[in-house]
Amino acid sequence: MSDILVHTEAGVCTLTFNRPDKKNSITAAMYGALADGLQAAQDDAAVRCVVIQGNETIFSAGNDIADFLNNPPAGADSPVFRFLRGIAQFPKPLIAAVCGPAVGVGTTMLFHCDLVYAGDNAAFSMPFVNLGLCPEAASSLLVPQMLGHHRAAEALLLGEPFMAEAALEVGLVNRVLPPMEAAGYAQTVARKLAAKPMSALVETKRLMKKNQTQQVLAVMAEEGASFGRMLGEPAAKEAFGAFMERRKPDFSKL
Ligand code: COA
């Protein structure tokens, strides 16, 4: 079975991470499938809303570390950047249902969603510094904008996780639910949106985002260049090596 499931019903296209044995970590092939799924949903007039979800215990552990090391993203057309540009510019309503850990891009992609519903077990983290890396998906812009600089520093410099209630408080999450109810609630809201006039939804979303889209894309490109360079540097090599060897990283000389 595919690692990304695509299911369309009643005007709602649902993209589901389906790699639970690897905590839904995202390979280049999965980024490609997500980018294609978003493009198909954008082009299909029968799709009026998209939901992104994992399962009740895990949203996503972020980039697949081994895949990232073996196939680092090469250039703007690489699957990860196609996905990030796709999600940042997606014209129709985009909802996420998040339960369990949402690490790295598992959290940063949520800043591009219009509505986020979280299980009370959701744990958000952006541990880029701890991995010798820098933010991606325009999170260096969008996280401080939403959380304010000091809370953003806790999340991005310390890489500290925060739970669903804290995400609700800062406005990253619309509602916290029991994990078994999050996906169902997201579908209910998606169907509510799907019953509304499409032209009004799309125009409203365009107007809400238009002043920032170009800036978001420019920040994403700058972050992407730094992230790509830093992937090959000693700090990231030590962090990723430590993860694979299940030991603590040693940054004392870096
Ligand atoms: N990339 C590749 N494999 C990953 C992964 C990732 N990002 N996250 C988890 N996995 C794999 C583990 O290697 C393990 O595989 P194995 O069973 O073959 O040994 C499996 O998924 C289960 O992971 P485990 O760490 O045992 O699960 P857990 O429930 O204890 O913890 C997480 C879950 C998500 C908190 C933890 O896996 C984690 O922190 N992952 C790394 C996340 C990360 O740093 N992502 C950012 C990348 S830029």
PDB file of C-alpha atoms and ligand atoms in Angstrom:
ATOM      1  CA  MET A   1       0.000   0.000   0.000  1.00  0.00           C
ATOM      2  CA  SER A   2       1.146   3.540  -0.717  1.00  0.00           C
ATOM      3  CA  ASP A   3       2.781   5.658   1.998  1.00  0.00           C
ATOM      4  CA  ILE A   4       0.417   8.501   1.068  1.00  0.00           C
ATOM      5  CA  LEU A   5      -3.242   7.556   0.692  1.00  0.00           C
ATOM      6  CA  VAL A   6      -5.446   9.794  -1.458  1.00  0.00           C
ATOM      7  CA  HIS A   7      -9.197   9.513  -1.065  1.00  0.00           C
ATOM      8  CA  THR A   8     -11.835  11.855  -2.468  1.00  0.00           C
ATOM      9  CA  GLU A   9     -15.416  11.791  -1.285  1.00  0.00           C
ATOM     10  CA  ALA A  10     -18.204  14.379  -1.114  1.00  0.00           C
ATOM     11  CA  GLY A  11     -15.939  17.155  -2.428  1.00  0.00           C
ATOM     12  CA  VAL A  12     -13.215  16.469   0.157  1.00  0.00           C
ATOM     13  CA  CYS A  13      -9.805  15.099  -0.839  1.00  0.00           C
ATOM     14  CA  THR A  14      -8.031  13.485   2.105  1.00  0.00           C
ATOM     15  CA  LEU A  15      -4.263  12.930   2.037  1.00  0.00           C
ATOM     16  CA  THR A  16      -3.232  10.441   4.722  1.00  0.00           C
ATOM     17  CA  PHE A  17       0.305   9.663   5.885  1.00  0.00           C
ATOM     18  CA  ASN A  18       0.441   5.879   5.883  1.00  0.00           C
ATOM     19  CA  ARG A  19       3.894   4.879   7.083  1.00  0.00           C
ATOM     20  CA  PRO A  20       3.232   4.292  10.771  1.00  0.00           C
ATOM     21  CA  ASP A  21       6.138   1.861  11.246  1.00  0.00           C
ATOM     22  CA  LYS A  22       8.494   4.790  10.512  1.00  0.00           C
ATOM     23  CA  LYS A  23       6.302   7.286  12.376  1.00  0.00           C
ATOM     24  CA  ASN A  24       5.051   8.714   9.079  1.00  0.00           C
ATOM     25  CA  SER A  25       8.467  10.229   8.377  1.00  0.00           C
ATOM     26  CA  ILE A  26       8.432  11.653   4.869  1.00  0.00           C
ATOM     27  CA  THR A  27      10.634  10.391   2.046  1.00  0.00           C
ATOM     28  CA  ALA A  28      11.279  12.190  -1.239  1.00  0.00           C
ATOM     29  CA  ALA A  29       8.770   9.830  -2.890  1.00  0.00           C
ATOM     30  CA  MET A  30       6.149  10.822  -0.290  1.00  0.00           C
ATOM     31  CA  TYR A  31       6.820  14.529  -0.858  1.00  0.00           C
ATOM     32  CA  GLY A  32       6.318  13.858  -4.567  1.00  0.00           C
ATOM     33  CA  ALA A  33       3.008  12.094  -3.885  1.00  0.00           C
ATOM     34  CA  LEU A  34       1.858  14.947  -1.625  1.00  0.00           C
ATOM     35  CA  ALA A  35       2.810  17.569  -4.222  1.00  0.00           C
ATOM     36  CA  ASP A  36       0.999  15.602  -6.953  1.00  0.00           C
ATOM     37  CA  GLY A  37      -2.017  15.082  -4.681  1.00  0.00           C
ATOM     38  CA  LEU A  38      -2.278  18.808  -3.979  1.00  0.00           C
ATOM     39  CA  GLN A  39      -1.920  19.657  -7.671  1.00  0.00           C
ATOM     40  CA  ALA A  40      -4.601  17.118  -8.629  1.00  0.00           C
ATOM     41  CA  ALA A  41      -6.917  18.483  -5.904  1.00  0.00           C
ATOM     42  CA  GLN A  42      -6.312  22.011  -7.167  1.00  0.00           C
ATOM     43  CA  ASP A  43      -7.112  21.021 -10.773  1.00  0.00           C
ATOM     44  CA  ASP A  44     -10.155  18.855  -9.997  1.00  0.00           C
ATOM     45  CA  ALA A  45     -13.301  21.007  -9.851  1.00  0.00           C
ATOM     46  CA  ALA A  46     -14.997  18.240  -7.863  1.00  0.00           C
ATOM     47  CA  VAL A  47     -12.536  18.773  -4.991  1.00  0.00           C
ATOM     48  CA  ARG A  48     -13.553  21.726  -2.826  1.00  0.00           C
ATOM     49  CA  CYS A  49     -11.433  21.165   0.272  1.00  0.00           C
ATOM     50  CA  VAL A  50      -8.352  19.110   1.284  1.00  0.00           C
ATOM     51  CA  VAL A  51      -7.644  17.388   4.598  1.00  0.00           C
ATOM     52  CA  ILE A  52      -4.144  16.246   5.608  1.00  0.00           C
ATOM     53  CA  GLN A  53      -3.928  13.697   8.421  1.00  0.00           C
ATOM     54  CA  GLY A  54      -1.925  10.899  10.015  1.00  0.00           C
ATOM     55  CA  ASN A  55      -3.552   8.464  12.438  1.00  0.00           C
ATOM     56  CA  GLU A  56      -4.616   8.782  16.103  1.00  0.00           C
ATOM     57  CA  THR A  57      -1.080   8.226  17.416  1.00  0.00           C
ATOM     58  CA  ILE A  58       1.253   9.941  14.953  1.00  0.00           C
ATOM     59  CA  PHE A  59       0.966  12.827  12.513  1.00  0.00           C
ATOM     60  CA  SER A  60       4.522  12.831  11.142  1.00  0.00           C
ATOM     61  CA  ALA A  61       8.098  12.555  12.417  1.00  0.00           C
ATOM     62  CA  GLY A  62       9.154  14.990   9.678  1.00  0.00           C
ATOM     63  CA  ASN A  63      11.773  14.278   7.070  1.00  0.00           C
ATOM     64  CA  ASP A  64      12.903  10.685   6.800  1.00  0.00           C
ATOM     65  CA  ILE A  65      16.410  11.128   8.113  1.00  0.00           C
ATOM     66  CA  ALA A  66      18.054   8.293   6.197  1.00  0.00           C
ATOM     67  CA  ASP A  67      16.339   9.261   2.952  1.00  0.00           C
ATOM     68  CA  PHE A  68      17.340  12.891   3.478  1.00  0.00           C
ATOM     69  CA  LEU A  69      20.973  11.881   3.951  1.00  0.00           C
ATOM     70  CA  ASN A  70      21.002   9.515   0.977  1.00  0.00           C
ATOM     71  CA  ASN A  71      18.958  11.730  -1.389  1.00  0.00           C
ATOM     72  CA  PRO A  72      19.382  15.329  -0.235  1.00  0.00           C
ATOM     73  CA  PRO A  73      16.972  17.659  -2.055  1.00  0.00           C
ATOM     74  CA  ALA A  74      18.631  18.862  -5.252  1.00  0.00           C
ATOM     75  CA  GLY A  75      17.301  22.184  -6.442  1.00  0.00           C
ATOM     76  CA  ALA A  76      13.996  24.009  -6.541  1.00  0.00           C
ATOM     77  CA  ASP A  77      12.212  21.233  -8.443  1.00  0.00           C
ATOM     78  CA  SER A  78      12.986  18.550  -5.859  1.00  0.00           C
ATOM     79  CA  PRO A  79       9.864  16.903  -4.379  1.00  0.00           C
ATOM     80  CA  VAL A  80      10.160  18.595  -0.971  1.00  0.00           C
ATOM     81  CA  PHE A  81      10.267  22.084  -2.482  1.00  0.00           C
ATOM     82  CA  ARG A  82       7.432  21.248  -4.905  1.00  0.00           C
ATOM     83  CA  PHE A  83       5.355  20.198  -1.900  1.00  0.00           C
ATOM     84  CA  LEU A  84       6.241  23.282   0.153  1.00  0.00           C
ATOM     85  CA  ARG A  85       5.438  25.684  -2.684  1.00  0.00           C
ATOM     86  CA  GLY A  86       2.244  23.722  -3.373  1.00  0.00           C
ATOM     87  CA  ILE A  87       1.002  23.914   0.192  1.00  0.00           C
ATOM     88  CA  ALA A  88       1.933  27.611   0.513  1.00  0.00           C
ATOM     89  CA  GLN A  89      -0.034  28.517  -2.610  1.00  0.00           C
ATOM     90  CA  PHE A  90      -2.891  26.016  -2.382  1.00  0.00           C
ATOM     91  CA  PRO A  91      -5.985  28.006  -3.363  1.00  0.00           C
ATOM     92  CA  LYS A  92      -8.754  25.914  -1.767  1.00  0.00           C
ATOM     93  CA  PRO A  93      -9.365  25.429   1.965  1.00  0.00           C
ATOM     94  CA  LEU A  94      -6.787  23.178   3.611  1.00  0.00           C
ATOM     95  CA  ILE A  95      -7.449  21.432   6.935  1.00  0.00           C
ATOM     96  CA  ALA A  96      -5.103  19.337   9.077  1.00  0.00           C
ATOM     97  CA  ALA A  97      -6.033  16.737  11.684  1.00  0.00           C
ATOM     98  CA  VAL A  98      -3.023  16.226  13.961  1.00  0.00           C
ATOM     99  CA  CYS A  99      -2.595  13.589  16.669  1.00  0.00           C
ATOM    100  CA  GLY A 100       0.637  12.497  18.351  1.00  0.00           C
ATOM    101  CA  PRO A 101       4.046  13.880  17.362  1.00  0.00           C
ATOM    102  CA  ALA A 102       4.282  16.453  14.580  1.00  0.00           C
ATOM    103  CA  VAL A 103       8.025  16.965  14.149  1.00  0.00           C
ATOM    104  CA  GLY A 104       9.840  19.400  11.846  1.00  0.00           C
ATOM    105  CA  VAL A 105       7.886  19.769   8.627  1.00  0.00           C
ATOM    106  CA  GLY A 106       5.084  17.905  10.433  1.00  0.00           C
ATOM    107  CA  THR A 107       4.613  21.150  12.356  1.00  0.00           C
ATOM    108  CA  THR A 108       5.793  23.740   9.839  1.00  0.00           C
ATOM    109  CA  MET A 109       3.324  22.569   7.176  1.00  0.00           C
ATOM    110  CA  LEU A 110       0.497  23.457   9.603  1.00  0.00           C
ATOM    111  CA  PHE A 111       1.336  27.154   9.273  1.00  0.00           C
ATOM    112  CA  HIS A 112       0.078  26.840   5.678  1.00  0.00           C
ATOM    113  CA  CYS A 113      -3.197  25.160   6.622  1.00  0.00           C
ATOM    114  CA  ASP A 114      -6.362  27.189   7.120  1.00  0.00           C
ATOM    115  CA  LEU A 115      -7.791  25.114   9.965  1.00  0.00           C
ATOM    116  CA  VAL A 116      -6.015  22.708  12.320  1.00  0.00           C
ATOM    117  CA  TYR A 117      -7.749  20.209  14.622  1.00  0.00           C
ATOM    118  CA  ALA A 118      -5.568  18.441  17.154  1.00  0.00           C
ATOM    119  CA  GLY A 119      -5.902  15.403  19.340  1.00  0.00           C
ATOM    120  CA  ASP A 120      -5.049  16.151  22.961  1.00  0.00           C
ATOM    121  CA  ASN A 121      -1.979  13.933  22.433  1.00  0.00           C
ATOM    122  CA  ALA A 122      -0.565  16.199  19.700  1.00  0.00           C
ATOM    123  CA  ALA A 123       3.039  17.285  20.329  1.00  0.00           C
ATOM    124  CA  PHE A 124       4.488  19.916  18.025  1.00  0.00           C
ATOM    125  CA  SER A 125       8.226  20.417  17.608  1.00  0.00           C
ATOM    126  CA  MET A 126      10.647  22.136  15.283  1.00  0.00           C
ATOM    127  CA  PRO A 127      14.041  20.780  16.421  1.00  0.00           C
ATOM    128  CA  PHE A 128      16.025  22.141  13.479  1.00  0.00           C
ATOM    129  CA  VAL A 129      18.807  23.654  15.610  1.00  0.00           C
ATOM    130  CA  ASN A 130      19.155  20.365  17.517  1.00  0.00           C
ATOM    131  CA  LEU A 131      19.737  18.715  14.137  1.00  0.00           C
ATOM    132  CA  GLY A 132      22.357  21.282  13.056  1.00  0.00           C
ATOM    133  CA  LEU A 133      19.834  22.753  10.624  1.00  0.00           C
ATOM    134  CA  CYS A 134      17.719  25.877  10.183  1.00  0.00           C
ATOM    135  CA  PRO A 135      13.958  26.369   9.803  1.00  0.00           C
ATOM    136  CA  GLU A 136      12.138  25.499   6.582  1.00  0.00           C
ATOM    137  CA  ALA A 137       8.696  25.997   5.008  1.00  0.00           C
ATOM    138  CA  ALA A 138       8.924  29.747   5.799  1.00  0.00           C
ATOM    139  CA  SER A 139       8.718  28.897   9.495  1.00  0.00           C
ATOM    140  CA  SER A 140      11.425  31.479  10.289  1.00  0.00           C
ATOM    141  CA  LEU A 141       8.833  34.046   9.176  1.00  0.00           C
ATOM    142  CA  LEU A 142       5.528  32.433  10.129  1.00  0.00           C
ATOM    143  CA  VAL A 143       6.402  31.066  13.597  1.00  0.00           C
ATOM    144  CA  PRO A 144       7.528  34.430  15.079  1.00  0.00           C
ATOM    145  CA  GLN A 145       4.566  36.064  13.363  1.00  0.00           C
ATOM    146  CA  MET A 146       2.100  33.758  15.123  1.00  0.00           C
ATOM    147  CA  LEU A 147       3.866  33.066  18.429  1.00  0.00           C
ATOM    148  CA  GLY A 148       5.802  36.320  18.929  1.00  0.00           C
ATOM    149  CA  HIS A 149       9.595  36.351  19.008  1.00  0.00           C
ATOM    150  CA  HIS A 150      10.146  34.979  22.509  1.00  0.00           C
ATOM    151  CA  ARG A 151       7.880  31.962  22.248  1.00  0.00           C
ATOM    152  CA  ALA A 152       9.172  31.388  18.712  1.00  0.00           C
ATOM    153  CA  ALA A 153      12.696  31.350  20.158  1.00  0.00           C
ATOM    154  CA  GLU A 154      11.672  28.589  22.585  1.00  0.00           C
ATOM    155  CA  ALA A 155      10.272  26.602  19.693  1.00  0.00           C
ATOM    156  CA  LEU A 156      12.981  27.307  17.104  1.00  0.00           C
ATOM    157  CA  LEU A 157      16.197  27.997  19.058  1.00  0.00           C
ATOM    158  CA  LEU A 158      15.645  25.579  21.942  1.00  0.00           C
ATOM    159  CA  GLY A 159      13.615  23.223  19.737  1.00  0.00           C
ATOM    160  CA  GLU A 160      11.286  22.564  22.659  1.00  0.00           C
ATOM    161  CA  PRO A 161       8.095  20.639  21.938  1.00  0.00           C
ATOM    162  CA  PHE A 162       4.735  22.111  22.871  1.00  0.00           C
ATOM    163  CA  MET A 163       1.471  20.304  23.377  1.00  0.00           C
ATOM    164  CA  ALA A 164      -1.998  20.741  21.893  1.00  0.00           C
ATOM    165  CA  GLU A 165      -3.296  23.128  24.562  1.00  0.00           C
ATOM    166  CA  ALA A 166      -0.310  25.469  24.079  1.00  0.00           C
ATOM    167  CA  ALA A 167      -0.835  25.309  20.309  1.00  0.00           C
ATOM    168  CA  LEU A 168      -4.481  26.243  20.876  1.00  0.00           C
ATOM    169  CA  GLU A 169      -3.445  29.187  23.025  1.00  0.00           C
ATOM    170  CA  VAL A 170      -1.082  30.638  20.388  1.00  0.00           C
ATOM    171  CA  GLY A 171      -3.578  30.103  17.571  1.00  0.00           C
ATOM    172  CA  LEU A 172      -1.843  27.286  15.668  1.00  0.00           C
ATOM    173  CA  VAL A 173      -4.746  24.961  16.465  1.00  0.00           C
ATOM    174  CA  ASN A 174      -8.474  25.708  16.195  1.00  0.00           C
ATOM    175  CA  ARG A 175      -9.747  23.025  18.528  1.00  0.00           C
ATOM    176  CA  VAL A 176      -8.407  20.212  20.720  1.00  0.00           C
ATOM    177  CA  LEU A 177     -10.298  16.928  20.724  1.00  0.00           C
ATOM    178  CA  PRO A 178      -9.882  13.359  21.956  1.00  0.00           C
ATOM    179  CA  PRO A 179      -7.508  11.705  19.436  1.00  0.00           C
ATOM    180  CA  MET A 180     -10.182   9.308  18.181  1.00  0.00           C
ATOM    181  CA  GLU A 181     -12.399  12.280  17.251  1.00  0.00           C
ATOM    182  CA  ALA A 182      -9.928  14.614  15.526  1.00  0.00           C
ATOM    183  CA  ALA A 183     -10.076  13.116  12.019  1.00  0.00           C
ATOM    184  CA  GLY A 184     -13.875  12.806  12.100  1.00  0.00           C
ATOM    185  CA  TYR A 185     -14.228  16.403  13.245  1.00  0.00           C
ATOM    186  CA  ALA A 186     -11.897  17.581  10.447  1.00  0.00           C
ATOM    187  CA  GLN A 187     -14.069  15.710   7.918  1.00  0.00           C
ATOM    188  CA  THR A 188     -17.239  17.315   9.296  1.00  0.00           C
ATOM    189  CA  VAL A 189     -15.741  20.791   8.942  1.00  0.00           C
ATOM    190  CA  ALA A 190     -14.388  19.920   5.476  1.00  0.00           C
ATOM    191  CA  ARG A 191     -17.852  18.893   4.315  1.00  0.00           C
ATOM    192  CA  LYS A 192     -19.295  22.089   5.763  1.00  0.00           C
ATOM    193  CA  LEU A 193     -16.777  24.057   3.696  1.00  0.00           C
ATOM    194  CA  ALA A 194     -17.415  21.886   0.625  1.00  0.00           C
ATOM    195  CA  ALA A 195     -21.093  22.926   0.715  1.00  0.00           C
ATOM    196  CA  LYS A 196     -20.206  26.624   0.455  1.00  0.00           C
ATOM    197  CA  PRO A 197     -19.763  28.538  -2.827  1.00  0.00           C
ATOM    198  CA  MET A 198     -16.326  27.646  -4.166  1.00  0.00           C
ATOM    199  CA  SER A 199     -15.693  30.988  -5.838  1.00  0.00           C
ATOM    200  CA  ALA A 200     -16.305  32.811  -2.539  1.00  0.00           C
ATOM    201  CA  LEU A 201     -14.051  30.446  -0.592  1.00  0.00           C
ATOM    202  CA  VAL A 202     -11.195  30.720  -3.074  1.00  0.00           C
ATOM    203  CA  GLU A 203     -11.432  34.490  -3.387  1.00  0.00           C
ATOM    204  CA  THR A 204     -11.595  34.933   0.391  1.00  0.00           C
ATOM    205  CA  LYS A 205      -8.533  32.743   0.928  1.00  0.00           C
ATOM    206  CA  ARG A 206      -6.678  34.576  -1.858  1.00  0.00           C
ATOM    207  CA  LEU A 207      -7.409  37.946  -0.258  1.00  0.00           C
ATOM    208  CA  MET A 208      -6.396  36.681   3.208  1.00  0.00           C
ATOM    209  CA  LYS A 209      -3.016  35.496   1.909  1.00  0.00           C
ATOM    210  CA  LYS A 210      -2.160  37.758  -1.021  1.00  0.00           C
ATOM    211  CA  ASN A 211      -0.051  40.290   0.857  1.00  0.00           C
ATOM    212  CA  GLN A 212       2.281  37.619   2.114  1.00  0.00           C
ATOM    213  CA  THR A 213       2.516  34.923  -0.539  1.00  0.00           C
ATOM    214  CA  GLN A 214       5.536  36.357  -2.374  1.00  0.00           C
ATOM    215  CA  GLN A 215       7.367  36.968   0.897  1.00  0.00           C
ATOM    216  CA  VAL A 216       6.615  33.404   2.047  1.00  0.00           C
ATOM    217  CA  LEU A 217       8.006  31.989  -1.215  1.00  0.00           C
ATOM    218  CA  ALA A 218      11.123  34.161  -0.987  1.00  0.00           C
ATOM    219  CA  VAL A 219      11.761  33.115   2.632  1.00  0.00           C
ATOM    220  CA  MET A 220      11.205  29.460   1.715  1.00  0.00           C
ATOM    221  CA  ALA A 221      13.805  29.746  -1.063  1.00  0.00           C
ATOM    222  CA  GLU A 222      16.359  31.389   1.262  1.00  0.00           C
ATOM    223  CA  GLU A 223      15.739  28.841   4.023  1.00  0.00           C
ATOM    224  CA  GLY A 224      15.956  26.025   1.454  1.00  0.00           C
ATOM    225  CA  ALA A 225      19.390  27.176   0.280  1.00  0.00           C
ATOM    226  CA  SER A 226      20.687  27.346   3.867  1.00  0.00           C
ATOM    227  CA  PHE A 227      19.048  24.045   4.848  1.00  0.00           C
ATOM    228  CA  GLY A 228      20.574  22.290   1.824  1.00  0.00           C
ATOM    229  CA  ARG A 229      24.037  23.633   2.618  1.00  0.00           C
ATOM    230  CA  MET A 230      23.747  22.801   6.332  1.00  0.00           C
ATOM    231  CA  LEU A 231      22.689  19.209   5.612  1.00  0.00           C
ATOM    232  CA  GLY A 232      26.226  18.541   4.383  1.00  0.00           C
ATOM    233  CA  GLU A 233      27.952  20.252   7.324  1.00  0.00           C
ATOM    234  CA  PRO A 234      29.429  18.571  10.423  1.00  0.00           C
ATOM    235  CA  ALA A 235      26.662  19.543  12.900  1.00  0.00           C
ATOM    236  CA  ALA A 236      23.892  17.885  10.852  1.00  0.00           C
ATOM    237  CA  LYS A 237      26.103  14.871  10.136  1.00  0.00           C
ATOM    238  CA  GLU A 238      26.703  14.435  13.877  1.00  0.00           C
ATOM    239  CA  ALA A 239      22.990  14.893  14.711  1.00  0.00           C
ATOM    240  CA  PHE A 240      21.760  12.478  12.066  1.00  0.00           C
ATOM    241  CA  GLY A 241      24.508   9.966  12.826  1.00  0.00           C
ATOM    242  CA  ALA A 242      23.519  10.083  16.498  1.00  0.00           C
ATOM    243  CA  PHE A 243      19.843   9.501  15.644  1.00  0.00           C
ATOM    244  CA  MET A 244      20.701   6.466  13.490  1.00  0.00           C
ATOM    245  CA  GLU A 245      23.039   5.099  16.186  1.00  0.00           C
ATOM    246  CA  ARG A 246      20.506   5.896  18.965  1.00  0.00           C
ATOM    247  CA  ARG A 247      22.990   7.972  20.965  1.00  0.00           C
ATOM    248  CA  LYS A 248      23.159  11.578  22.163  1.00  0.00           C
ATOM    249  CA  PRO A 249      24.824  13.936  19.653  1.00  0.00           C
ATOM    250  CA  ASP A 250      28.086  15.625  20.693  1.00  0.00           C
ATOM    251  CA  PHE A 251      28.208  19.227  19.463  1.00  0.00           C
ATOM    252  CA  SER A 252      30.981  20.250  21.872  1.00  0.00           C
ATOM    253  CA  LYS A 253      33.487  20.906  19.048  1.00  0.00           C
ATOM    254  CA  LEU A 254      30.985  22.303  16.534  1.00  0.00           C
TER     255      LEU A 254
HETATM  256  N1  COA B   1      13.299   9.470   9.869  1.00  0.00           N
HETATM  257  C1  COA B   1      13.495   8.155   9.689  1.00  0.00           C
HETATM  258  N2  COA B   1      13.038   7.206  10.543  1.00  0.00           N
HETATM  259  C2  COA B   1      12.354   7.637  11.613  1.00  0.00           C
HETATM  260  C3  COA B   1      12.111   8.994  11.863  1.00  0.00           C
HETATM  261  C4  COA B   1      12.613   9.939  10.938  1.00  0.00           C
HETATM  262  N3  COA B   1      12.414  11.253  11.074  1.00  0.00           N
HETATM  263  N4  COA B   1      11.409   9.117  13.012  1.00  0.00           N
HETATM  264  C5  COA B   1      11.212   7.861  13.467  1.00  0.00           C
HETATM  265  N5  COA B   1      11.775   6.965  12.616  1.00  0.00           N
HETATM  266  C6  COA B   1      11.798   5.510  12.742  1.00  0.00           C
HETATM  267  C7  COA B   1      12.765   5.054  13.812  1.00  0.00           C
HETATM  268  O1  COA B   1      14.095   4.978  13.292  1.00  0.00           O
HETATM  269  C8  COA B   1      12.190   3.707  14.153  1.00  0.00           C
HETATM  270  O2  COA B   1      12.545   2.794  13.133  1.00  0.00           O
HETATM  271  P1  COA B   1      12.961   1.250  13.534  1.00  0.00           P
HETATM  272  O3  COA B   1      11.712   0.686  14.191  1.00  0.00           O
HETATM  273  O4  COA B   1      13.250   0.630  12.200  1.00  0.00           O
HETATM  274  O5  COA B   1      14.117   1.357  14.466  1.00  0.00           O
HETATM  275  C9  COA B   1      10.690   3.922  14.036  1.00  0.00           C
HETATM  276  O6  COA B   1      10.522   5.057  13.186  1.00  0.00           O
HETATM  277  C10 COA B   1      10.015   4.212  15.353  1.00  0.00           C
HETATM  278  O7  COA B   1      10.650   5.357  15.908  1.00  0.00           O
HETATM  279  P2  COA B   1      10.884   5.523  17.491  1.00  0.00           P
HETATM  280  O8  COA B   1      11.844   6.666  17.686  1.00  0.00           O
HETATM  281  O9  COA B   1      11.246   4.219  18.095  1.00  0.00           O
HETATM  282  O10 COA B   1       9.398   5.949  17.968  1.00  0.00           O
HETATM  283  P3  COA B   1       8.990   6.739  19.294  1.00  0.00           P
HETATM  284  O11 COA B   1       7.514   6.571  19.406  1.00  0.00           O
HETATM  285  O12 COA B   1       9.848   6.371  20.448  1.00  0.00           O
HETATM  286  O13 COA B   1       9.292   8.286  18.948  1.00  0.00           O
HETATM  287  C11 COA B   1       9.332  10.258  17.561  1.00  0.00           C
HETATM  288  C12 COA B   1       8.603   8.958  17.908  1.00  0.00           C
HETATM  289  C13 COA B   1       8.657  10.875  16.333  1.00  0.00           C
HETATM  290  C14 COA B   1       9.231  11.235  18.753  1.00  0.00           C
HETATM  291  C15 COA B   1      10.829   9.949  17.312  1.00  0.00           C
HETATM  292  O14 COA B   1      10.892   8.887  16.388  1.00  0.00           O
HETATM  293  C16 COA B   1      11.635  11.105  16.742  1.00  0.00           C
HETATM  294  O15 COA B   1      11.966  12.039  17.457  1.00  0.00           O
HETATM  295  N6  COA B   1      12.004  10.992  15.451  1.00  0.00           N
HETATM  296  C17 COA B   1      12.914  11.929  14.830  1.00  0.00           C
HETATM  297  C18 COA B   1      12.176  13.138  14.378  1.00  0.00           C
HETATM  298  C19 COA B   1      13.072  14.158  13.740  1.00  0.00           C
HETATM  299  O16 COA B   1      14.115  14.531  14.239  1.00  0.00           O
HETATM  300  N7  COA B   1      12.583  14.659  12.594  1.00  0.00           N
HETATM  301  C20 COA B   1      13.135  15.793  11.933  1.00  0.00           C
HETATM  302  C21 COA B   1      13.854  15.438  10.695  1.00  0.00           C
HETATM  303  S1  COA B   1      14.412  16.932   9.847  1.00  0.00           S
END
